[in-house]
mmCIF file with all atom_site columns, C-alpha atoms in Angstrom:
data_model
loop_
_atom_site.group_PDB
_atom_site.id
_atom_site.type_symbol
_atom_site.label_atom_id
_atom_site.label_alt_id
_atom_site.label_comp_id
_atom_site.label_asym_id
_atom_site.label_entity_id
_atom_site.label_seq_id
_atom_site.pdbx_PDB_ins_code
_atom_site.Cartn_x
_atom_site.Cartn_y
_atom_site.Cartn_z
_atom_site.occupancy
_atom_site.B_iso_or_equiv
_atom_site.pdbx_formal_charge
_atom_site.auth_seq_id
_atom_site.auth_comp_id
_atom_site.auth_asym_id
_atom_site.auth_atom_id
_atom_site.pdbx_PDB_model_num
ATOM 1   C CA . MET O 1 1   ? -0.253  0.001  -0.352  1.00 0.00 ? 10  MET O CA 1
ATOM 2   C CA . LEU O 1 2   ? 2.584   2.390  1.057   1.00 0.00 ? 11  LEU O CA 1
ATOM 3   C CA . HIS O 1 3   ? 4.183   1.779  -2.268  1.00 0.00 ? 12  HIS O CA 1
ATOM 4   C CA . ALA O 1 4   ? 1.274   2.823  -4.394  1.00 0.00 ? 13  ALA O CA 1
ATOM 5   C CA . PHE O 1 5   ? 1.332   6.155  -2.822  1.00 0.00 ? 14  PHE O CA 1
ATOM 6   C CA . PHE O 1 6   ? 5.215   6.977  -3.555  1.00 0.00 ? 15  PHE O CA 1
ATOM 7   C CA . ARG O 1 7   ? 4.665   5.617  -7.242  1.00 0.00 ? 16  ARG O CA 1
ATOM 8   C CA . SER O 1 8   ? 1.935   7.873  -7.532  1.00 0.00 ? 17  SER O CA 1
ATOM 9   C CA . THR O 1 9   ? 3.669   11.346 -5.627  1.00 0.00 ? 18  THR O CA 1
ATOM 10  C CA . LEU O 1 10  ? 6.852   10.760 -7.099  1.00 0.00 ? 19  LEU O CA 1
ATOM 11  C CA . PRO O 1 11  ? 6.352   12.158 -10.508 1.00 0.00 ? 20  PRO O CA 1
ATOM 12  C CA . VAL O 1 12  ? 4.659   15.279 -9.052  1.00 0.00 ? 21  VAL O CA 1
ATOM 13  C CA . LEU O 1 13  ? 7.921   16.052 -6.239  1.00 0.00 ? 22  LEU O CA 1
ATOM 14  C CA . PRO O 1 14  ? 10.519  17.087 -9.165  1.00 0.00 ? 23  PRO O CA 1
ATOM 15  C CA . LEU O 1 15  ? 8.073   19.487 -10.590 1.00 0.00 ? 24  LEU O CA 1
ATOM 16  C CA . LEU O 1 16  ? 7.315   21.216 -6.872  1.00 0.00 ? 25  LEU O CA 1
ATOM 17  C CA . LEU O 1 17  ? 10.787  21.688 -6.602  1.00 0.00 ? 26  LEU O CA 1
ATOM 18  C CA . VAL O 1 18  ? 10.775  23.712 -9.924  1.00 0.00 ? 27  VAL O CA 1
ATOM 19  C CA . LEU O 1 19  ? 7.793   25.891 -9.647  1.00 0.00 ? 28  LEU O CA 1
ATOM 20  C CA . PRO O 1 20  ? 8.519   29.321 -8.078  1.00 0.00 ? 29  PRO O CA 1
ATOM 21  C CA . PRO O 1 21  ? 6.627   30.438 -5.412  1.00 0.00 ? 30  PRO O CA 1
ATOM 22  C CA . VAL O 1 22  ? 3.851   32.468 -7.589  1.00 0.00 ? 31  VAL O CA 1
ATOM 23  C CA . ASN O 1 23  ? 4.142   36.069 -5.762  1.00 0.00 ? 32  ASN O CA 1
ATOM 24  C CA . ALA O 1 24  ? 7.881   35.694 -5.749  1.00 0.00 ? 33  ALA O CA 1
ATOM 25  C CA . SER O 1 25  ? 9.217   39.529 -5.475  1.00 0.00 ? 34  SER O CA 1
ATOM 26  C CA . SER O 1 26  ? 12.361  41.037 -6.538  1.00 0.00 ? 35  SER O CA 1
ATOM 27  C CA . CYS O 1 27  ? 11.836  43.307 -3.931  1.00 0.00 ? 36  CYS O CA 1
ATOM 28  C CA . ALA O 1 28  ? 13.832  43.398 -0.837  1.00 0.00 ? 37  ALA O CA 1
ATOM 29  C CA . MET O 1 29  ? 10.937  44.867 1.808   1.00 0.00 ? 38  MET O CA 1
ATOM 30  C CA . GLY O 1 30  ? 11.697  43.120 4.795   1.00 0.00 ? 39  GLY O CA 1
ATOM 31  C CA . ASN O 1 31  ? 10.453  45.208 8.145   1.00 0.00 ? 40  ASN O CA 1
ATOM 32  C CA . ARG O 1 32  ? 10.892  48.301 6.120   1.00 0.00 ? 41  ARG O CA 1
ATOM 33  C CA . THR O 1 33  ? 7.271   49.747 5.427   1.00 0.00 ? 42  THR O CA 1
ATOM 34  C CA . THR O 1 34  ? 7.862   52.747 8.367   1.00 0.00 ? 43  THR O CA 1
ATOM 35  C CA . GLU O 1 35  ? 11.150  53.927 6.037   1.00 0.00 ? 44  GLU O CA 1
ATOM 36  C CA . ILE O 1 36  ? 8.998   53.798 2.740   1.00 0.00 ? 45  ILE O CA 1
ATOM 37  C CA . ARG O 1 37  ? 6.268   55.680 3.992   1.00 0.00 ? 46  ARG O CA 1
ATOM 38  C CA . VAL O 1 38  ? 8.754   58.222 4.807   1.00 0.00 ? 47  VAL O CA 1
ATOM 39  C CA . LYS O 1 39  ? 10.386  58.353 1.841   1.00 0.00 ? 48  LYS O CA 1
ATOM 40  C CA . TYR O 1 40  ? 7.446   58.413 -0.174  1.00 0.00 ? 49  TYR O CA 1
ATOM 41  C CA . GLU O 1 41  ? 6.054   60.933 1.526   1.00 0.00 ? 50  GLU O CA 1
ATOM 42  C CA . ASN O 1 42  ? 8.943   62.894 1.861   1.00 0.00 ? 51  ASN O CA 1
ATOM 43  C CA . ILE O 1 43  ? 10.256  62.580 -1.376  1.00 0.00 ? 52  ILE O CA 1
ATOM 44  C CA . LEU O 1 44  ? 8.618   60.916 -4.277  1.00 0.00 ? 53  LEU O CA 1
ATOM 45  C CA . SER O 1 45  ? 4.620   62.100 -3.862  1.00 0.00 ? 54  SER O CA 1
ATOM 46  C CA . HIS O 1 46  ? 6.344   65.789 -4.427  1.00 0.00 ? 55  HIS O CA 1
ATOM 47  C CA . ASP O 1 47  ? 7.906   63.628 -7.842  1.00 0.00 ? 56  ASP O CA 1
ATOM 48  C CA . ILE O 1 48  ? 4.603   61.847 -8.897  1.00 0.00 ? 57  ILE O CA 1
ATOM 49  C CA . ASN O 1 49  ? 2.761   65.315 -8.414  1.00 0.00 ? 58  ASN O CA 1
ATOM 50  C CA . GLU O 1 50  ? 4.598   66.592 -10.702 1.00 0.00 ? 59  GLU O CA 1
ATOM 51  C CA . LEU O 1 51  ? 4.510   63.487 -12.880 1.00 0.00 ? 60  LEU O CA 1
ATOM 52  C CA . VAL O 1 52  ? 0.593   63.993 -12.655 1.00 0.00 ? 61  VAL O CA 1
ATOM 53  C CA . ASN O 1 53  ? 0.031   67.409 -13.740 1.00 0.00 ? 62  ASN O CA 1
ATOM 54  C CA . MET O 1 54  ? 3.003   67.113 -16.562 1.00 0.00 ? 63  MET O CA 1
ATOM 55  C CA . SER O 1 55  ? 0.975   64.402 -18.202 1.00 0.00 ? 64  SER O CA 1
ATOM 56  C CA . ALA O 1 56  ? -2.600  66.292 -17.579 1.00 0.00 ? 65  ALA O CA 1
ATOM 57  C CA . GLU O 1 57  ? -0.726  69.109 -19.720 1.00 0.00 ? 66  GLU O CA 1
ATOM 58  C CA . ASP O 1 58  ? -0.200  66.983 -22.568 1.00 0.00 ? 67  ASP O CA 1
ATOM 59  C CA . ARG O 1 59  ? -3.745  66.797 -23.874 1.00 0.00 ? 68  ARG O CA 1
ATOM 60  C CA . ASP O 1 60  ? -3.554  63.754 -26.259 1.00 0.00 ? 69  ASP O CA 1
ATOM 61  C CA . LYS O 1 61  ? -6.967  63.744 -28.120 1.00 0.00 ? 70  LYS O CA 1
ATOM 62  C CA . CYS O 1 62  ? -6.855  60.207 -28.957 1.00 0.00 ? 71  CYS O CA 1
ATOM 63  C CA . CYS O 1 63  ? -6.157  59.503 -24.839 1.00 0.00 ? 72  CYS O CA 1
ATOM 64  C CA . ARG O 1 64  ? -9.687  61.213 -24.342 1.00 0.00 ? 73  ARG O CA 1
ATOM 65  C CA . ASN O 1 65  ? -11.444 59.174 -26.655 1.00 0.00 ? 74  ASN O CA 1
ATOM 66  C CA . LYS O 1 66  ? -11.822 55.677 -24.925 1.00 0.00 ? 75  LYS O CA 1
ATOM 67  C CA . LYS O 1 67  ? -12.435 53.798 -28.237 1.00 0.00 ? 76  LYS O CA 1
ATOM 68  C CA . ASN O 1 68  ? -8.458  53.080 -28.379 1.00 0.00 ? 77  ASN O CA 1
ATOM 69  C CA . GLY O 1 69  ? -8.385  49.099 -26.396 1.00 0.00 ? 78  GLY O CA 1
ATOM 70  C CA . ASN O 1 70  ? -4.711  48.456 -27.135 1.00 0.00 ? 79  ASN O CA 1
ATOM 71  C CA . ILE O 1 71  ? -3.839  49.896 -23.976 1.00 0.00 ? 80  ILE O CA 1
ATOM 72  C CA . LYS O 1 72  ? -2.348  48.360 -21.293 1.00 0.00 ? 81  LYS O CA 1
ATOM 73  C CA . VAL O 1 73  ? -3.751  48.939 -17.574 1.00 0.00 ? 82  VAL O CA 1
ATOM 74  C CA . PHE O 1 74  ? -2.310  47.614 -14.710 1.00 0.00 ? 83  PHE O CA 1
ATOM 75  C CA . PHE O 1 75  ? -4.625  47.052 -11.391 1.00 0.00 ? 84  PHE O CA 1
ATOM 76  C CA . CYS O 1 76  ? -2.658  47.569 -7.652  1.00 0.00 ? 85  CYS O CA 1
ATOM 77  C CA . ASN O 1 77  ? -3.959  43.996 -6.611  1.00 0.00 ? 86  ASN O CA 1
ATOM 78  C CA . ASP O 1 78  ? -5.038  43.909 -3.050  1.00 0.00 ? 87  ASP O CA 1
ATOM 79  C CA . THR O 1 79  ? -2.289  41.959 -0.738  1.00 0.00 ? 88  THR O CA 1
ATOM 80  C CA . GLU O 1 80  ? 0.479   42.736 -3.663  1.00 0.00 ? 89  GLU O CA 1
ATOM 81  C CA . GLU O 1 81  ? 0.662   46.504 -3.177  1.00 0.00 ? 90  GLU O CA 1
ATOM 82  C CA . ILE O 1 82  ? 4.730   46.570 -3.912  1.00 0.00 ? 91  ILE O CA 1
ATOM 83  C CA . GLU O 1 83  ? 4.815   43.639 -7.079  1.00 0.00 ? 92  GLU O CA 1
ATOM 84  C CA . SER O 1 84  ? 1.959   46.170 -8.233  1.00 0.00 ? 93  SER O CA 1
ATOM 85  C CA . LEU O 1 85  ? 4.078   49.419 -8.059  1.00 0.00 ? 94  LEU O CA 1
ATOM 86  C CA . GLN O 1 86  ? 7.288   47.105 -9.319  1.00 0.00 ? 95  GLN O CA 1
ATOM 87  C CA . SER O 1 87  ? 5.451   46.027 -11.990 1.00 0.00 ? 96  SER O CA 1
ATOM 88  C CA . MET O 1 88  ? 4.317   49.932 -13.460 1.00 0.00 ? 97  MET O CA 1
ATOM 89  C CA . ALA O 1 89  ? 7.107   51.344 -12.542 1.00 0.00 ? 98  ALA O CA 1
ATOM 90  C CA . CYS O 1 90  ? 9.485   48.697 -14.547 1.00 0.00 ? 99  CYS O CA 1
ATOM 91  C CA . ASN O 1 91  ? 6.258   49.013 -17.484 1.00 0.00 ? 100 ASN O CA 1
ATOM 92  C CA . MET O 1 92  ? 6.853   52.426 -17.361 1.00 0.00 ? 101 MET O CA 1
ATOM 93  C CA . LEU O 1 93  ? 11.263  52.746 -17.704 1.00 0.00 ? 102 LEU O CA 1
ATOM 94  C CA . ARG O 1 94  ? 10.145  51.201 -21.280 1.00 0.00 ? 103 ARG O CA 1
ATOM 95  C CA . PHE O 1 95  ? 9.251   54.513 -22.588 1.00 0.00 ? 104 PHE O CA 1
ATOM 96  C CA . TYR O 1 96  ? 12.330  56.493 -21.793 1.00 0.00 ? 105 TYR O CA 1
ATOM 97  C CA . LYS O 1 97  ? 13.705  56.035 -24.908 1.00 0.00 ? 106 LYS O CA 1
ATOM 98  C CA . LYS O 1 98  ? 10.057  56.673 -27.182 1.00 0.00 ? 107 LYS O CA 1
ATOM 99  C CA . GLN O 1 99  ? 10.885  59.862 -29.499 1.00 0.00 ? 108 GLN O CA 1
ATOM 100 C CA . ARG O 1 100 ? 7.039   60.187 -29.701 1.00 0.00 ? 109 ARG O CA 1
ATOM 101 C CA . ILE O 1 101 ? 6.819   61.313 -25.942 1.00 0.00 ? 110 ILE O CA 1
ATOM 102 C CA . SER O 1 102 ? 8.543   64.864 -25.177 1.00 0.00 ? 111 SER O CA 1
ATOM 103 C CA . LYS O 1 103 ? 11.320  64.399 -23.312 1.00 0.00 ? 112 LYS O CA 1
ATOM 104 C CA . ALA O 1 104 ? 10.523  66.478 -20.606 1.00 0.00 ? 113 ALA O CA 1
ATOM 105 C CA . LEU O 1 105 ? 7.599   63.232 -19.912 1.00 0.00 ? 114 LEU O CA 1
ATOM 106 C CA . ARG O 1 106 ? 9.865   60.437 -20.395 1.00 0.00 ? 115 ARG O CA 1
ATOM 107 C CA . GLU O 1 107 ? 12.193  61.919 -18.414 1.00 0.00 ? 116 GLU O CA 1
ATOM 108 C CA . LYS O 1 108 ? 10.294  62.346 -15.880 1.00 0.00 ? 117 LYS O CA 1
ATOM 109 C CA . ALA O 1 109 ? 8.165   59.401 -16.283 1.00 0.00 ? 118 ALA O CA 1
ATOM 110 C CA . ALA O 1 110 ? 11.665  57.662 -15.667 1.00 0.00 ? 119 ALA O CA 1
ATOM 111 C CA . PHE O 1 111 ? 12.727  58.937 -12.834 1.00 0.00 ? 120 PHE O CA 1
ATOM 112 C CA . VAL O 1 112 ? 9.570   58.401 -10.856 1.00 0.00 ? 121 VAL O CA 1
ATOM 113 C CA . SER O 1 113 ? 9.834   55.018 -12.002 1.00 0.00 ? 122 SER O CA 1
ATOM 114 C CA . CYS O 1 114 ? 13.719  54.258 -10.717 1.00 0.00 ? 123 CYS O CA 1
ATOM 115 C CA . GLY O 1 115 ? 12.759  56.513 -7.361  1.00 0.00 ? 124 GLY O CA 1
ATOM 116 C CA . THR O 1 116 ? 10.070  54.046 -7.009  1.00 0.00 ? 125 THR O CA 1
ATOM 117 C CA . LEU O 1 117 ? 12.126  51.062 -7.496  1.00 0.00 ? 126 LEU O CA 1
ATOM 118 C CA . GLN O 1 118 ? 14.993  52.570 -5.777  1.00 0.00 ? 127 GLN O CA 1
ATOM 119 C CA . VAL O 1 119 ? 12.662  53.465 -2.251  1.00 0.00 ? 128 VAL O CA 1
ATOM 120 C CA . LEU O 1 120 ? 10.881  49.627 -2.789  1.00 0.00 ? 129 LEU O CA 1
ATOM 121 C CA . GLN O 1 121 ? 14.462  48.266 -3.650  1.00 0.00 ? 130 GLN O CA 1
ATOM 122 C CA . CYS O 1 122 ? 13.097  46.780 -6.552  1.00 0.00 ? 131 CYS O CA 1
ATOM 123 C CA . LYS O 1 123 ? 14.867  44.985 -9.253  1.00 0.00 ? 132 LYS O CA 1
ATOM 124 C CA . CYS O 1 124 ? 12.845  44.819 -12.927 1.00 0.00 ? 133 CYS O CA 1
ATOM 125 C CA . ARG O 1 125 ? 12.734  41.628 -14.437 1.00 0.00 ? 134 ARG O CA 1
ATOM 126 C CA . THR O 1 126 ? 14.425  42.762 -17.754 1.00 0.00 ? 135 THR O CA 1
ATOM 127 C CA . LYS O 1 127 ? 16.838  44.779 -15.774 1.00 0.00 ? 136 LYS O CA 1
ATOM 128 C CA . LYS O 1 128 ? 14.763  48.119 -17.500 1.00 0.00 ? 137 LYS O CA 1
ATOM 129 C CA . GLU O 1 129 ? 16.184  49.695 -14.328 1.00 0.00 ? 138 GLU O CA 1
ATOM 130 C CA . LYS O 1 130 ? 19.974  49.826 -15.795 1.00 0.00 ? 139 LYS O CA 1
ATOM 131 C CA . VAL O 1 131 ? 19.105  53.253 -17.398 1.00 0.00 ? 140 VAL O CA 1
ATOM 132 C CA . CYS O 1 132 ? 18.698  55.137 -13.626 1.00 0.00 ? 141 CYS O CA 1
ATOM 133 C CA . PRO O 1 133 ? 21.826  56.070 -13.114 1.00 0.00 ? 142 PRO O CA 1
ATOM 134 C CA . ASP O 1 134 ? 21.511  57.871 -16.773 1.00 0.00 ? 143 ASP O CA 1
ATOM 135 C CA . VAL O 1 135 ? 17.998  59.076 -15.521 1.00 0.00 ? 144 VAL O CA 1
ATOM 136 C CA . PHE O 1 136 ? 19.015  60.220 -11.980 1.00 0.00 ? 145 PHE O CA 1
ATOM 137 C CA . ARG O 1 137 ? 22.044  62.383 -13.831 1.00 0.00 ? 146 ARG O CA 1
ATOM 138 C CA . ILE O 1 138 ? 19.070  64.259 -15.823 1.00 0.00 ? 147 ILE O CA 1
ATOM 139 C CA . GLU O 1 139 ? 19.537  67.981 -15.774 1.00 0.00 ? 148 GLU O CA 1
ATOM 140 C CA . ASP O 1 140 ? 15.952  69.772 -15.880 1.00 0.00 ? 149 ASP O CA 1
ATOM 141 C CA . THR O 1 141 ? 16.897  71.999 -18.452 1.00 0.00 ? 150 THR O CA 1
ATOM 142 C CA . GLU O 1 142 ? 14.260  71.202 -21.505 1.00 0.00 ? 151 GLU O CA 1
ATOM 143 C CA . THR O 1 143 ? 10.919  72.461 -22.654 1.00 0.00 ? 152 THR O CA 1
ATOM 144 C CA . SER O 1 144 ? 8.564   70.320 -23.329 1.00 0.00 ? 153 SER O CA 1
ATOM 145 C CA . GLU O 1 145 ? 8.535   69.171 -27.519 1.00 0.00 ? 154 GLU O CA 1
ATOM 146 C CA . GLN O 1 146 ? 5.425   67.959 -28.445 1.00 0.00 ? 155 GLN O CA 1
ATOM 147 C CA . SER O 1 147 ? 5.629   65.434 -31.072 1.00 0.00 ? 156 SER O CA 1
ATOM 148 C CA . LYS O 1 148 ? 2.734   66.658 -33.820 1.00 0.00 ? 157 LYS O CA 1
ATOM 149 C CA . LYS O 1 149 ? 1.272   63.663 -34.367 1.00 0.00 ? 158 LYS O CA 1
ATOM 150 C CA . LYS O 1 150 ? -2.078  63.460 -35.006 1.00 0.00 ? 159 LYS O CA 1
ATOM 151 C CA . CYS O 1 151 ? -2.729  60.258 -32.610 1.00 0.00 ? 160 CYS O CA 1
ATOM 152 C CA . ASN O 1 152 ? -0.484  59.077 -30.443 1.00 0.00 ? 161 ASN O CA 1
ATOM 153 C CA . GLN O 1 153 ? -1.056  56.012 -28.821 1.00 0.00 ? 162 GLN O CA 1
ATOM 154 C CA . GLU O 1 154 ? 2.529   55.614 -26.603 1.00 0.00 ? 163 GLU O CA 1
ATOM 155 C CA . VAL O 1 155 ? 1.249   58.754 -24.532 1.00 0.00 ? 164 VAL O CA 1
ATOM 156 C CA . CYS O 1 156 ? -1.823  57.249 -23.888 1.00 0.00 ? 165 CYS O CA 1
ATOM 157 C CA . GLU O 1 157 ? -0.447  54.153 -22.543 1.00 0.00 ? 166 GLU O CA 1
ATOM 158 C CA . LEU O 1 158 ? 1.800   56.677 -20.691 1.00 0.00 ? 167 LEU O CA 1
ATOM 159 C CA . LYS O 1 159 ? -0.755  58.553 -18.731 1.00 0.00 ? 168 LYS O CA 1
ATOM 160 C CA . GLU O 1 160 ? -2.542  55.633 -17.761 1.00 0.00 ? 169 GLU O CA 1
ATOM 161 C CA . ASN O 1 161 ? 0.557   53.627 -16.401 1.00 0.00 ? 170 ASN O CA 1
ATOM 162 C CA . ILE O 1 162 ? 1.345   57.097 -14.259 1.00 0.00 ? 171 ILE O CA 1
ATOM 163 C CA . SER O 1 163 ? -2.428  57.384 -13.169 1.00 0.00 ? 172 SER O CA 1
ATOM 164 C CA . SER O 1 164 ? -2.481  53.721 -11.957 1.00 0.00 ? 173 SER O CA 1
ATOM 165 C CA . LEU O 1 165 ? 1.214   54.374 -10.157 1.00 0.00 ? 174 LEU O CA 1
ATOM 166 C CA . ARG O 1 166 ? 0.048   57.158 -8.378  1.00 0.00 ? 175 ARG O CA 1
ATOM 167 C CA . SER O 1 167 ? -3.021  55.770 -7.395  1.00 0.00 ? 176 SER O CA 1
ATOM 168 C CA . CYS O 1 168 ? -1.423  52.689 -6.050  1.00 0.00 ? 177 CYS O CA 1
ATOM 169 C CA . TRP O 1 169 ? 0.827   53.933 -3.918  1.00 0.00 ? 178 TRP O CA 1
ATOM 170 C CA . ASN O 1 170 ? -2.201  56.165 -2.124  1.00 0.00 ? 179 ASN O CA 1
ATOM 171 C CA . LYS O 1 171 ? -3.034  52.905 -1.574  1.00 0.00 ? 180 LYS O CA 1
ATOM 172 C CA . PHE O 1 172 ? -0.234  51.909 -0.204  1.00 0.00 ? 181 PHE O CA 1
ATOM 173 C CA . GLU O 1 173 ? 0.043   55.180 1.742   1.00 0.00 ? 182 GLU O CA 1
ATOM 174 C CA . LYS O 1 174 ? -3.121  54.259 3.611   1.00 0.00 ? 183 LYS O CA 1
ATOM 175 C CA . LEU O 1 175 ? -2.704  50.559 4.167   1.00 0.00 ? 184 LEU O CA 1
ATOM 176 C CA . ILE O 1 176 ? 0.900   50.801 5.330   1.00 0.00 ? 185 ILE O CA 1
ATOM 177 C CA . SER O 1 177 ? -0.647  54.247 7.701   1.00 0.00 ? 186 SER O CA 1
ATOM 178 C CA . ARG O 1 178 ? -2.730  52.254 9.763   1.00 0.00 ? 187 ARG O CA 1
#
């Protein structure tokens, strides 16, 4: 009888050893919620608000038209706020080199993304954060030169990501303030 049990479970054991945990994060969270909240409130929240204001100034007709269903929407998952913030920040870094988005908006979005990853002590799975040292050296000297294309889907997607990031940070702040 015991022999039949091992024969039926043995093929599953190697599989259990190979599969990583579903919610594995590449963030060094530890017991740092107070430190994270202080850094967010004192530094990052100001930059996020500036970024939100910059993206609001960049009015794009296509973004108001909700028929564009190609935009990837990020959600701040309950109990997985850190992983959600990490995912949003890493996704925003992919816009850093997109020429159809104003340089000022791209640089501010990258600055906020890198700041988020730094505060949370996270890394991106695809090593997108390797641009962060360059981003932190950017001088604030440029005026916004907007691409004159008719419809810019990348701007819409970045604006959606910015909004999601701010909402998730607000949710996380309320959660850790309790």
